């Protein structure tokens, strides 16, 4: 059986009364800066574009703490993991993005999934996905064709 510790109530002894304590509390509240999702996303994108991947990852992870299904964070984390040679982690993120009904990153995620599969030694899966990309005749179709023919 766990015992609850008594909870101290009242004014901290370092303050002469409740009014002084509230004045001190309001000073701290004035120092708090509210950071929005867009602020975090903008900062993470700037870090990503500057190849500051470790710092960008921290921002994306923070975004995911509050928005676990955020496609921006998931996709760009996948790109960072790809750039770092952490292909298994990259694959997880690219697959997550493609499973979401929002299709904003699907073409890019599919392309980087194929590259990650190839770099991870999943040659048959990469080959199959490259054929699919080529058949869609989208932005990455020529790149997929080059990889399939061994020219890239």
CSV table of C-alpha atoms in Angstrom, one decimal:
chain,number,residue,atom,x,y,z
A,1,UNK,CA,0.0,0.0,0.0
A,2,UNK,CA,1.5,3.3,-1.0
A,3,UNK,CA,1.2,6.3,1.3
A,4,UNK,CA,0.6,9.7,-0.1
A,5,UNK,CA,3.0,12.4,1.1
A,6,UNK,CA,1.4,15.5,2.5
A,7,UNK,CA,1.1,18.3,0.0
A,8,UNK,CA,2.4,21.6,1.2
A,9,UNK,CA,0.0,24.5,0.6
A,10,UNK,CA,0.4,28.2,1.1
A,11,UNK,CA,3.0,30.8,0.2
A,12,UNK,CA,6.7,29.9,-0.2
A,13,UNK,CA,8.7,31.1,2.8
A,14,UNK,CA,10.9,33.2,0.5
A,15,UNK,CA,8.0,35.6,-0.1
A,16,UNK,CA,6.5,37.8,2.6
A,17,UNK,CA,2.9,37.2,1.4
A,18,UNK,CA,0.7,35.9,-1.5
A,19,UNK,CA,0.8,39.2,-3.3
A,20,UNK,CA,4.7,39.1,-3.5
A,21,UNK,CA,4.5,35.5,-4.7
A,22,UNK,CA,2.1,36.4,-7.5
A,23,UNK,CA,4.2,39.4,-8.6
A,24,UNK,CA,7.2,37.1,-8.8
A,25,UNK,CA,5.2,34.5,-10.8
A,26,UNK,CA,4.0,37.1,-13.3
A,27,UNK,CA,7.7,38.1,-14.0
A,28,UNK,CA,8.3,34.5,-15.0
A,29,UNK,CA,5.2,34.4,-17.2
A,30,UNK,CA,6.4,37.5,-19.1
A,31,UNK,CA,9.6,35.6,-20.0
A,32,UNK,CA,7.8,32.7,-21.5
A,33,UNK,CA,7.8,32.8,-25.3
A,34,UNK,CA,5.2,30.9,-27.1
A,35,UNK,CA,6.6,28.9,-30.0
A,36,UNK,CA,4.1,27.9,-32.7
A,37,UNK,CA,4.1,24.8,-34.9
A,38,UNK,CA,5.0,27.0,-37.8
A,39,UNK,CA,8.0,28.5,-35.9
A,40,UNK,CA,9.3,25.0,-35.2
A,41,UNK,CA,8.7,23.9,-38.8
A,42,UNK,CA,10.4,26.9,-40.2
A,43,UNK,CA,13.4,26.5,-38.0
A,44,UNK,CA,13.7,22.8,-38.7
A,45,UNK,CA,13.5,23.5,-42.4
A,46,UNK,CA,16.2,26.1,-42.2
A,47,UNK,CA,18.5,23.7,-40.3
A,48,UNK,CA,17.7,20.9,-42.8
A,49,UNK,CA,18.6,23.2,-45.8
A,50,UNK,CA,21.9,24.1,-44.0
A,51,UNK,CA,22.7,20.4,-43.6
A,52,UNK,CA,22.5,20.7,-39.8
A,53,UNK,CA,20.8,17.4,-39.6
A,54,UNK,CA,21.3,16.6,-36.0
A,55,UNK,CA,19.7,19.9,-34.9
A,56,UNK,CA,16.9,19.6,-37.5
A,57,UNK,CA,16.1,16.1,-36.1
A,58,UNK,CA,15.6,17.5,-32.7
A,59,UNK,CA,13.1,20.0,-34.0
A,60,UNK,CA,11.3,17.4,-36.0
A,61,UNK,CA,11.2,15.1,-32.9
A,62,UNK,CA,9.7,17.9,-30.9
A,63,UNK,CA,7.0,18.5,-33.5
A,64,UNK,CA,6.2,14.7,-33.4
A,65,UNK,CA,5.8,14.9,-29.6
A,66,UNK,CA,2.8,17.2,-30.1
A,67,UNK,CA,1.7,16.0,-33.6
A,68,UNK,CA,2.7,12.3,-33.9
A,69,UNK,CA,1.4,12.0,-37.5
A,70,UNK,CA,2.9,15.1,-38.9
A,71,UNK,CA,3.9,14.4,-42.5
A,72,UNK,CA,6.4,17.2,-42.8
A,73,UNK,CA,8.4,16.0,-39.8
A,74,UNK,CA,8.1,12.3,-40.8
A,75,UNK,CA,9.2,13.0,-44.4
A,76,UNK,CA,12.1,15.2,-43.6
A,77,UNK,CA,13.3,12.9,-40.8
A,78,UNK,CA,13.3,10.2,-43.5
A,79,UNK,CA,15.5,12.3,-45.7
A,80,UNK,CA,17.9,13.1,-42.9
A,81,UNK,CA,18.2,9.4,-42.0
A,82,UNK,CA,18.7,8.6,-45.7
A,83,UNK,CA,21.5,11.3,-45.9
A,84,UNK,CA,23.1,9.8,-42.8
A,85,UNK,CA,23.1,6.3,-44.2
A,86,UNK,CA,20.5,5.1,-41.7
A,87,UNK,CA,18.4,3.5,-44.3
A,88,UNK,CA,16.2,1.3,-42.1
A,89,UNK,CA,15.0,4.3,-40.2
A,90,UNK,CA,14.5,6.2,-43.4
A,91,UNK,CA,12.4,3.4,-44.8
A,92,UNK,CA,10.1,3.5,-41.7
A,93,UNK,CA,9.5,7.2,-42.3
A,94,UNK,CA,8.9,7.0,-46.0
A,95,UNK,CA,6.5,4.1,-45.6
A,96,UNK,CA,4.6,6.1,-42.9
A,97,UNK,CA,4.2,9.0,-45.2
A,98,UNK,CA,2.9,6.9,-48.1
A,99,UNK,CA,0.3,5.2,-45.8
A,100,UNK,CA,-1.3,8.5,-44.9
A,101,UNK,CA,-4.3,9.6,-47.0
A,102,UNK,CA,-2.7,13.0,-47.6
A,103,UNK,CA,-0.5,12.5,-50.7
A,104,UNK,CA,1.7,15.6,-50.6
A,105,UNK,CA,5.0,13.7,-50.3
A,106,UNK,CA,4.0,10.3,-51.8
A,107,UNK,CA,6.1,10.6,-55.0
A,108,UNK,CA,9.2,11.7,-53.2
A,109,UNK,CA,8.7,9.2,-50.4
A,110,UNK,CA,8.3,6.4,-52.9
A,111,UNK,CA,11.5,7.4,-54.7
A,112,UNK,CA,13.6,7.6,-51.5
A,113,UNK,CA,12.1,4.4,-50.3
A,114,UNK,CA,13.4,2.7,-53.5
A,115,UNK,CA,16.8,4.2,-53.0
A,116,UNK,CA,16.8,3.2,-49.3
A,117,UNK,CA,15.8,-0.3,-50.2
A,118,UNK,CA,18.6,-0.5,-52.7
A,119,UNK,CA,21.2,0.9,-50.3
A,120,UNK,CA,20.0,-1.6,-47.7
A,121,UNK,CA,20.5,-4.6,-50.0
A,122,UNK,CA,16.8,-5.3,-50.6
A,123,UNK,CA,17.5,-5.5,-54.4
A,124,UNK,CA,14.4,-7.2,-55.5
A,125,UNK,CA,12.1,-4.9,-53.5
A,126,UNK,CA,14.0,-1.9,-54.8
A,127,UNK,CA,13.7,-3.3,-58.4
A,128,UNK,CA,10.0,-3.8,-58.1
A,129,UNK,CA,9.4,-0.3,-56.7
A,130,UNK,CA,11.6,1.3,-59.4
A,131,UNK,CA,9.4,-0.5,-62.0
A,132,UNK,CA,6.3,0.9,-60.4
A,133,UNK,CA,7.8,4.4,-60.3
A,134,UNK,CA,8.8,4.2,-63.9
A,135,UNK,CA,5.4,3.0,-65.0
A,136,UNK,CA,3.7,6.0,-63.3
A,137,UNK,CA,5.6,8.3,-65.6
A,138,UNK,CA,6.0,10.9,-62.9
A,139,UNK,CA,8.8,13.1,-61.9
A,140,UNK,CA,11.2,10.3,-60.9
A,141,UNK,CA,10.3,8.0,-63.9
A,142,UNK,CA,13.5,8.8,-65.9
A,143,UNK,CA,15.7,8.4,-62.8
A,144,UNK,CA,14.0,5.0,-62.1
A,145,UNK,CA,14.6,4.0,-65.7
A,146,UNK,CA,18.3,4.9,-65.4
A,147,UNK,CA,18.7,2.9,-62.2
A,148,UNK,CA,16.9,-0.1,-63.7
A,149,UNK,CA,19.2,0.0,-66.7
A,150,UNK,CA,22.3,0.4,-64.5
A,151,UNK,CA,23.2,3.8,-65.9
A,152,UNK,CA,23.0,5.6,-62.6
